[in-house]
PDB file of C-alpha atoms and ligand atoms in Angstrom:
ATOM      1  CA  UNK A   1      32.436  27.029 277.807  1.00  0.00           C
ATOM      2  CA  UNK A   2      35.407  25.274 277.266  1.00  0.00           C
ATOM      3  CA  UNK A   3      35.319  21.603 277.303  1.00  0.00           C
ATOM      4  CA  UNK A   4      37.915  19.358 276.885  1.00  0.00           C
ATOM      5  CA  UNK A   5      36.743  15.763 275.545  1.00  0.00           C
ATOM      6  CA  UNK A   6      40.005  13.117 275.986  1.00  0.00           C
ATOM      7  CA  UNK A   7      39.566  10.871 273.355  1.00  0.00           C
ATOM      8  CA  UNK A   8      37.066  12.928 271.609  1.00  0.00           C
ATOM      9  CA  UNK A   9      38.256  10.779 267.917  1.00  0.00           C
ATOM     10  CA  UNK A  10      36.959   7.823 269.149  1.00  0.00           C
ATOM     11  CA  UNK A  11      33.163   6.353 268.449  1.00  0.00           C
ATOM     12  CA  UNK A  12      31.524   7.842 271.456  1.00  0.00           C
ATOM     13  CA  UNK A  13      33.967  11.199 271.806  1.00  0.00           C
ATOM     14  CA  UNK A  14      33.945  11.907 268.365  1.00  0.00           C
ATOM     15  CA  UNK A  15      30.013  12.452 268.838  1.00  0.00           C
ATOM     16  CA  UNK A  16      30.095  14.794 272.150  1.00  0.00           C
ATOM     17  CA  UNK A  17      32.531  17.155 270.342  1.00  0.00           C
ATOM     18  CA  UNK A  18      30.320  17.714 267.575  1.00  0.00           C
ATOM     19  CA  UNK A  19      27.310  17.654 269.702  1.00  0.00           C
ATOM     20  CA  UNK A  20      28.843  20.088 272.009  1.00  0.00           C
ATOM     21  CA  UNK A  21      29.778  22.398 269.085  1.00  0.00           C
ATOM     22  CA  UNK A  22      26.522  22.580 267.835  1.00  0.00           C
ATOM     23  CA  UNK A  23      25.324  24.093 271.163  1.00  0.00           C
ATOM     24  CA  UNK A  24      28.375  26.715 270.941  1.00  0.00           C
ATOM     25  CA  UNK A  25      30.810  25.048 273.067  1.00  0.00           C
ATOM     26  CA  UNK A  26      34.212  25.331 272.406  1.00  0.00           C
ATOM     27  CA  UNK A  27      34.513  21.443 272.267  1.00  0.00           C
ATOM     28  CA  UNK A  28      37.857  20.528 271.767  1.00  0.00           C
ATOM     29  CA  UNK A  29      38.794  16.766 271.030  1.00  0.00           C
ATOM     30  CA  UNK A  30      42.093  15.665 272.540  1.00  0.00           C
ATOM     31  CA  UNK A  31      43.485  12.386 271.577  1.00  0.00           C
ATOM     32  CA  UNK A  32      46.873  10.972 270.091  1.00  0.00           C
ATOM     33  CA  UNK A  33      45.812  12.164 266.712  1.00  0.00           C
ATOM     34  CA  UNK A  34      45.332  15.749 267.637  1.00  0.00           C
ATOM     35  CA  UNK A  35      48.790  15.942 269.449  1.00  0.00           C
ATOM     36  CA  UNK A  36      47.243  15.142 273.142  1.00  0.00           C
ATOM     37  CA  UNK A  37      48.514  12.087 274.941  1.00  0.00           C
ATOM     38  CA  UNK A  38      47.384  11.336 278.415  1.00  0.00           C
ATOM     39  CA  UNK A  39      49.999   8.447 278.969  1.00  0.00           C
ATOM     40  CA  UNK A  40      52.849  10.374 277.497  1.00  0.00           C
ATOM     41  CA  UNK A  41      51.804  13.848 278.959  1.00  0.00           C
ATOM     42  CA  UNK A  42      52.274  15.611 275.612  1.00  0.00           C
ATOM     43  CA  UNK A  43      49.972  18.292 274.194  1.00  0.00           C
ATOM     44  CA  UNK A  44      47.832  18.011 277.698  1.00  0.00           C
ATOM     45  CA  UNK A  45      48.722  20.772 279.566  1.00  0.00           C
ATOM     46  CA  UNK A  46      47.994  23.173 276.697  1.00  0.00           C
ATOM     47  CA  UNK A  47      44.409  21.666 275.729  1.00  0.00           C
ATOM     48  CA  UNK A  48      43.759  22.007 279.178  1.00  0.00           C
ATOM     49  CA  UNK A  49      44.531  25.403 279.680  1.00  0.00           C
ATOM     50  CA  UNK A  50      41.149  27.934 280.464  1.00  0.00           C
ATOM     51  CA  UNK A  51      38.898  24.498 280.358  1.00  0.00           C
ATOM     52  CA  UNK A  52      36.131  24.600 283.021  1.00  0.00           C
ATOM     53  CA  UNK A  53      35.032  20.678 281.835  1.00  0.00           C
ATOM     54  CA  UNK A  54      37.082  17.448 280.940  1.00  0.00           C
ATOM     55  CA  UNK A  55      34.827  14.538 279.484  1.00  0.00           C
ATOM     56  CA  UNK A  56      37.342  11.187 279.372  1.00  0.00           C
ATOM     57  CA  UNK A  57      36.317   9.237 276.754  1.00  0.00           C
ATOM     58  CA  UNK A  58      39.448   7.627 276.283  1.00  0.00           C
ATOM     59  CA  UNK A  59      40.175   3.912 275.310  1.00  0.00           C
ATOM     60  CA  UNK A  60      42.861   1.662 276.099  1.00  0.00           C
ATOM     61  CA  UNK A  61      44.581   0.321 272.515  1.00  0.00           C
ATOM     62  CA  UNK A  62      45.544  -3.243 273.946  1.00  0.00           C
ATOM     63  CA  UNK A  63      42.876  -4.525 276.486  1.00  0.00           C
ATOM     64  CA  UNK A  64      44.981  -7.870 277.677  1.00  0.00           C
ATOM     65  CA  UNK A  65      44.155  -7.652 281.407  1.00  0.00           C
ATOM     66  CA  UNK A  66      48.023  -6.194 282.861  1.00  0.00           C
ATOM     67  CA  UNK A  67      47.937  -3.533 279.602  1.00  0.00           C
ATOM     68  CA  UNK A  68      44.432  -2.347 280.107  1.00  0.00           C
ATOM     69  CA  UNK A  69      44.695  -1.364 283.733  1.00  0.00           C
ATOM     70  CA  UNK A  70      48.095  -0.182 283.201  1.00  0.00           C
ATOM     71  CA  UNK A  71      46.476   2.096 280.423  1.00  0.00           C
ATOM     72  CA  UNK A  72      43.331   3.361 282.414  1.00  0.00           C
ATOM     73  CA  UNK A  73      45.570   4.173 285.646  1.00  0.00           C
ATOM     74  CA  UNK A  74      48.636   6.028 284.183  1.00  0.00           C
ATOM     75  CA  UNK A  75      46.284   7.925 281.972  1.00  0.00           C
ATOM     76  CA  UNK A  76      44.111   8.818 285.130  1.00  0.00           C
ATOM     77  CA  UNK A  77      46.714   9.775 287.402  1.00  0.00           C
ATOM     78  CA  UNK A  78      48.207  12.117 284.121  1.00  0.00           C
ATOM     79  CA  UNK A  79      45.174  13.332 283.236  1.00  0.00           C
ATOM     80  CA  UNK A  80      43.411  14.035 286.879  1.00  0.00           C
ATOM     81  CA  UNK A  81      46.962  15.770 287.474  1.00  0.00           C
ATOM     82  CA  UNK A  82      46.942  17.560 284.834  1.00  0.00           C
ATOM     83  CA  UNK A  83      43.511  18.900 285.959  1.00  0.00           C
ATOM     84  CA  UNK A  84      43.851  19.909 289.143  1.00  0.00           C
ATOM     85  CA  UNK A  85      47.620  22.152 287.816  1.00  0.00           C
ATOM     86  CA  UNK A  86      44.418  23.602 285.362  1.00  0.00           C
ATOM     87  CA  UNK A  87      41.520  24.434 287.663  1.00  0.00           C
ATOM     88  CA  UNK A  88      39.212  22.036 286.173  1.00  0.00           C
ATOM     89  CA  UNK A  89      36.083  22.803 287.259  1.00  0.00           C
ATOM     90  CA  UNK A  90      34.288  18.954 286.682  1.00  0.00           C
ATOM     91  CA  UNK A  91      35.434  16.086 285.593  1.00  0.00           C
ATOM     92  CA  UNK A  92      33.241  13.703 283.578  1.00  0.00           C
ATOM     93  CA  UNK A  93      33.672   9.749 282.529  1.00  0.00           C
ATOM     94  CA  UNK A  94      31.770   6.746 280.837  1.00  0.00           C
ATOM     95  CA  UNK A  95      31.710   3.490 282.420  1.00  0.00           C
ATOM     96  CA  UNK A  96      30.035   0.739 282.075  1.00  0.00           C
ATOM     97  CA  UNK A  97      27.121  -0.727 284.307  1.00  0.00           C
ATOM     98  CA  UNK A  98      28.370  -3.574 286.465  1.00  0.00           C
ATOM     99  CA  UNK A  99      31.732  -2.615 286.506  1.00  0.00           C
ATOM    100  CA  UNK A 100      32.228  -3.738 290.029  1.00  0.00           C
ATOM    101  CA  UNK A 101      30.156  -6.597 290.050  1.00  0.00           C
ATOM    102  CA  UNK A 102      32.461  -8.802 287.291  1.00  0.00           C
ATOM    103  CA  UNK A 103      35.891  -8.912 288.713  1.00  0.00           C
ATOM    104  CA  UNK A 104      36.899 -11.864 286.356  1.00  0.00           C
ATOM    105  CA  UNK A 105      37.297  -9.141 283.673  1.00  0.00           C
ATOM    106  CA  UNK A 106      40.448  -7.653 283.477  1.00  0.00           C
ATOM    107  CA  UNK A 107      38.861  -4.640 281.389  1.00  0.00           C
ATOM    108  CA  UNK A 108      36.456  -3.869 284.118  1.00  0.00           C
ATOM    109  CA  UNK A 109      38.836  -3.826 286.740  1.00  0.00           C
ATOM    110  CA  UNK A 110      40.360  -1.779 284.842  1.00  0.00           C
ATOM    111  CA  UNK A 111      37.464   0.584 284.891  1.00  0.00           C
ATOM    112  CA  UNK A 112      37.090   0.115 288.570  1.00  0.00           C
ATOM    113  CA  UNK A 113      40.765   1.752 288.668  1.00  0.00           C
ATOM    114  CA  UNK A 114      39.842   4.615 286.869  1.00  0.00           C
ATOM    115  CA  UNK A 115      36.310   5.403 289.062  1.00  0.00           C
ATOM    116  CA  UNK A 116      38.765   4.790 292.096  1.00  0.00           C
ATOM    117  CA  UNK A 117      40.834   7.787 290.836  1.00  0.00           C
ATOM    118  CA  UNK A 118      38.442   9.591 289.875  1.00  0.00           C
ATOM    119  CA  UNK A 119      36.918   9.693 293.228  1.00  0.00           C
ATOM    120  CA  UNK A 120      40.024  10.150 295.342  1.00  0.00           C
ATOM    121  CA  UNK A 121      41.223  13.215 293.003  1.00  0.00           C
ATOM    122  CA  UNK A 122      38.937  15.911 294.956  1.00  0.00           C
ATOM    123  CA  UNK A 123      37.807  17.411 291.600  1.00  0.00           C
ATOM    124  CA  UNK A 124      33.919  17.520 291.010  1.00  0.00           C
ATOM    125  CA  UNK A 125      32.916  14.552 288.715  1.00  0.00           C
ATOM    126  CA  UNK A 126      30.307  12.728 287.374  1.00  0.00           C
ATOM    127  CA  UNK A 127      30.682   9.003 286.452  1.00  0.00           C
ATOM    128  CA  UNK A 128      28.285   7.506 284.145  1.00  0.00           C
ATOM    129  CA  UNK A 129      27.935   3.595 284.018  1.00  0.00           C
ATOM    130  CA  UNK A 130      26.694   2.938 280.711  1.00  0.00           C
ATOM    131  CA  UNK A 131      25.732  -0.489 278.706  1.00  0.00           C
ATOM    132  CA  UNK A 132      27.627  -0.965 275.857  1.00  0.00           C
ATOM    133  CA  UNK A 133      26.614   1.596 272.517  1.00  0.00           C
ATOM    134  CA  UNK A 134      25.005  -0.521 269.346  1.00  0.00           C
ATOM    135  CA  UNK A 135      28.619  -0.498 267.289  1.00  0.00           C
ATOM    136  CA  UNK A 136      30.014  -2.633 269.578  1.00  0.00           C
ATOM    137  CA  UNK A 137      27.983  -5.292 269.011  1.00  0.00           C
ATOM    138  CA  UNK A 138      30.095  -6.704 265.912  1.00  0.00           C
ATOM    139  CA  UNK A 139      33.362  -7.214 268.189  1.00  0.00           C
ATOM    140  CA  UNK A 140      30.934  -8.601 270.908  1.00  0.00           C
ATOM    141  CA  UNK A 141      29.726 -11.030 268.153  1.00  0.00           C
ATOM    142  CA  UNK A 142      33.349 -11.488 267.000  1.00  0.00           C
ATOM    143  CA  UNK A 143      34.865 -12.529 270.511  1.00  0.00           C
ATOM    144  CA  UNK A 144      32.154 -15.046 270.750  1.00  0.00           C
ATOM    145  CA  UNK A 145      32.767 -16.620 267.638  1.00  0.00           C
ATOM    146  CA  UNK A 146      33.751 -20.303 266.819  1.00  0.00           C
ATOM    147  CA  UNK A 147      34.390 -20.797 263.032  1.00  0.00           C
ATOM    148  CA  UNK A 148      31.679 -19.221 261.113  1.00  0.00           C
ATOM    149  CA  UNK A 149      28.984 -19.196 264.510  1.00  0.00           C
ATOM    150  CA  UNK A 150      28.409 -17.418 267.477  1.00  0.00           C
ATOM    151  CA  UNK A 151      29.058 -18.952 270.558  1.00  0.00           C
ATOM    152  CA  UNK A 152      25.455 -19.376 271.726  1.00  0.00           C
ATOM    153  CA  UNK A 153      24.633 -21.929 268.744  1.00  0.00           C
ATOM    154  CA  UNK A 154      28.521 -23.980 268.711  1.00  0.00           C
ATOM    155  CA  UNK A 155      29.058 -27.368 268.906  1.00  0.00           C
ATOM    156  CA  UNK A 156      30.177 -28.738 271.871  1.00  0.00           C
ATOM    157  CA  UNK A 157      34.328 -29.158 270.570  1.00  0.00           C
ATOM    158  CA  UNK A 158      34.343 -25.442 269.563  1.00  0.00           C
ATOM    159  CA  UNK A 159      33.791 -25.178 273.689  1.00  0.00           C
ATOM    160  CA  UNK A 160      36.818 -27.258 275.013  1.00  0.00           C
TER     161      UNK A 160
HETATM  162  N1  NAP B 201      31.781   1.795 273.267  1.00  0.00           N
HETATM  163  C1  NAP B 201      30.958   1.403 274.232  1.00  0.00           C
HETATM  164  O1  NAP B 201      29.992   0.643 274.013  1.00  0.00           O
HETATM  165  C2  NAP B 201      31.164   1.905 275.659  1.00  0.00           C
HETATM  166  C3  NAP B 201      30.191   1.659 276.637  1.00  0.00           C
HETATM  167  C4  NAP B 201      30.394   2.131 277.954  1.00  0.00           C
HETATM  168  C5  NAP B 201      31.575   2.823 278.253  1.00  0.00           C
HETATM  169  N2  NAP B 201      32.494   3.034 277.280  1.00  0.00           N
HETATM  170  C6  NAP B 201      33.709   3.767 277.648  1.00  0.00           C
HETATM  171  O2  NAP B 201      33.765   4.944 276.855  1.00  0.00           O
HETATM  172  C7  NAP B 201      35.114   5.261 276.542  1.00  0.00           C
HETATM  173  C8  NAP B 201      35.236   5.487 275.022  1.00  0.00           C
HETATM  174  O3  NAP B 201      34.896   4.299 274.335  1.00  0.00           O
HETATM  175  P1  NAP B 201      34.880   4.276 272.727  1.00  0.00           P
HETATM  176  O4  NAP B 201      34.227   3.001 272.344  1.00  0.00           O
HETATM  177  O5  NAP B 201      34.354   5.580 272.189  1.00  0.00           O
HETATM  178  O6  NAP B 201      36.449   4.181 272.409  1.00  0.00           O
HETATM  179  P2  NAP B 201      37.216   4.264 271.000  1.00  0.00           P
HETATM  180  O7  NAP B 201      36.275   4.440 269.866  1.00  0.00           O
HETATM  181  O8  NAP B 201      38.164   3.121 270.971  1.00  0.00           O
HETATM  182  O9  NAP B 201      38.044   5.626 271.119  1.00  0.00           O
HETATM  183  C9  NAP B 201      39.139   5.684 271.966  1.00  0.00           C
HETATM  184  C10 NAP B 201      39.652   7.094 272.030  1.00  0.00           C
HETATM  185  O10 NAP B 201      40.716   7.128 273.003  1.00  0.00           O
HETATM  186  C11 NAP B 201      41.788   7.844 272.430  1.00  0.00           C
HETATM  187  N3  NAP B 201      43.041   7.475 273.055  1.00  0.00           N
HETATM  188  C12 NAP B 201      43.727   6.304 272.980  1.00  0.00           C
HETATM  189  N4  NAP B 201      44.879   6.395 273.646  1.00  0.00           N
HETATM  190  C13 NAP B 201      44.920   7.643 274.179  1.00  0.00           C
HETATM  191  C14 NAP B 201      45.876   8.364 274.947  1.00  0.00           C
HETATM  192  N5  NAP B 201      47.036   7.799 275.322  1.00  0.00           N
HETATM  193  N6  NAP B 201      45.603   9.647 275.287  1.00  0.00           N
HETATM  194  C15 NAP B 201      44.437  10.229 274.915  1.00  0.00           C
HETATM  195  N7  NAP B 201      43.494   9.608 274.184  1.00  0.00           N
HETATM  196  C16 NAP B 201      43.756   8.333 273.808  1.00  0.00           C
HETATM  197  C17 NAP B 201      41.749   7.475 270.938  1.00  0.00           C
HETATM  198  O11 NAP B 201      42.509   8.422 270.209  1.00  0.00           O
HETATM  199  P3  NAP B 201      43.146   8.102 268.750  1.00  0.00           P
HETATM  200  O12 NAP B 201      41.995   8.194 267.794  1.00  0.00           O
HETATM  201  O13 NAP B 201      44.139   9.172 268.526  1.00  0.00           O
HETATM  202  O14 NAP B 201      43.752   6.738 268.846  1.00  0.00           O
HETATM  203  C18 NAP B 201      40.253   7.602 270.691  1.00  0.00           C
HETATM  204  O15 NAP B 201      39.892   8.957 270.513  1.00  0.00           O
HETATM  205  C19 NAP B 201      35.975   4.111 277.095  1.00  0.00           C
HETATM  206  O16 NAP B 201      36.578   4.510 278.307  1.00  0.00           O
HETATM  207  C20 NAP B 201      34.995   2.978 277.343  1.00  0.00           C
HETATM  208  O17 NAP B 201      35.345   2.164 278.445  1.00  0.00           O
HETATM  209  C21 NAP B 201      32.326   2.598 276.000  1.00  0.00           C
END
């Protein structure tokens, strides 16, 4: 089967493709760096063409709160567009548990936008709320960070 994984360079995508491969899909991973750009538009109708399956795995490269949503909405609207000219049979995408519950985060509104467009496309999907994977926990450690300790154990003027 043909399955198109957007963003299948990254940490999670990179994985699925070779998983997928190893079951004798033909996994294809379609990112910036493999000529597929779901803001732009370029390279996506060809990787799309004869896919039954798109997984988006894609990331936004800036995730200050206007860029992020900006990001996750232009590249659904292309890419769920871009599916439907296709035939796509399913559509599949990660997102993260609690997404709806924390609107203070500009990232996870973000992902709200994307489920939102997801659901109104009329193509099949799945939508998978995940926690975050166990690489990320070095940036989570790194936005917490005052000086040389985590936020959890700072004193109180690395707060203010
Ligand atoms: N990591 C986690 O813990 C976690 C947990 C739950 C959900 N998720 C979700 O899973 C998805 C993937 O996360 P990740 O951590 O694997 O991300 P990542 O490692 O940052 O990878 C991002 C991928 O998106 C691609 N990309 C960036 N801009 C693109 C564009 N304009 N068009 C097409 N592809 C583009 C990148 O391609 P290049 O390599 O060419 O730049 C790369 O392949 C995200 O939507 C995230 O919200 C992640």
């Amino acid at each position: 089967m043909k399955i198109v994984v957007i963003g299948g360079t990254g940490l999670i995508g990179s994985k699925l493709v070779k998983k997928l491969q190893e079951k004798g899909h033909d996994a294809i991973a379609a990112a910036p760096n493999t000529g597929v750009n779901t803001i732009t538009g370029e390279g996506l109708k060809e990787a799309l063409s004869g896919a039954q399956v798109v997984v988006d795995l894609a990331n936004a490269p800036v995730w200050e709160d206007k860029a992020v949503l900006e990001f996750f909405e232009t590249s659904g609207r292309n890419l769920m567009a871009a599916e439907k000219a296709a035939g796509v049979k399913h559509h599949l995408a990660l997102s993260i548990v609690g997404s709806d519950r924390s609107p203070d985060s500009g990232y996870l509104r973000a992902k709200v936008a994307q489920e939102n467009l997801i659901k109104a496309s009329g193509i099949p999907y799945t939508i998978l709320r995940s926690t975050q994977f166990f690489e990320f926990v070095g940036g989570i450690g790194h936005t917490g960070r005052c000086g040389p300790a985590l936020a959890c154990a700072v004193p109180a003027d690395c707060l203010g």
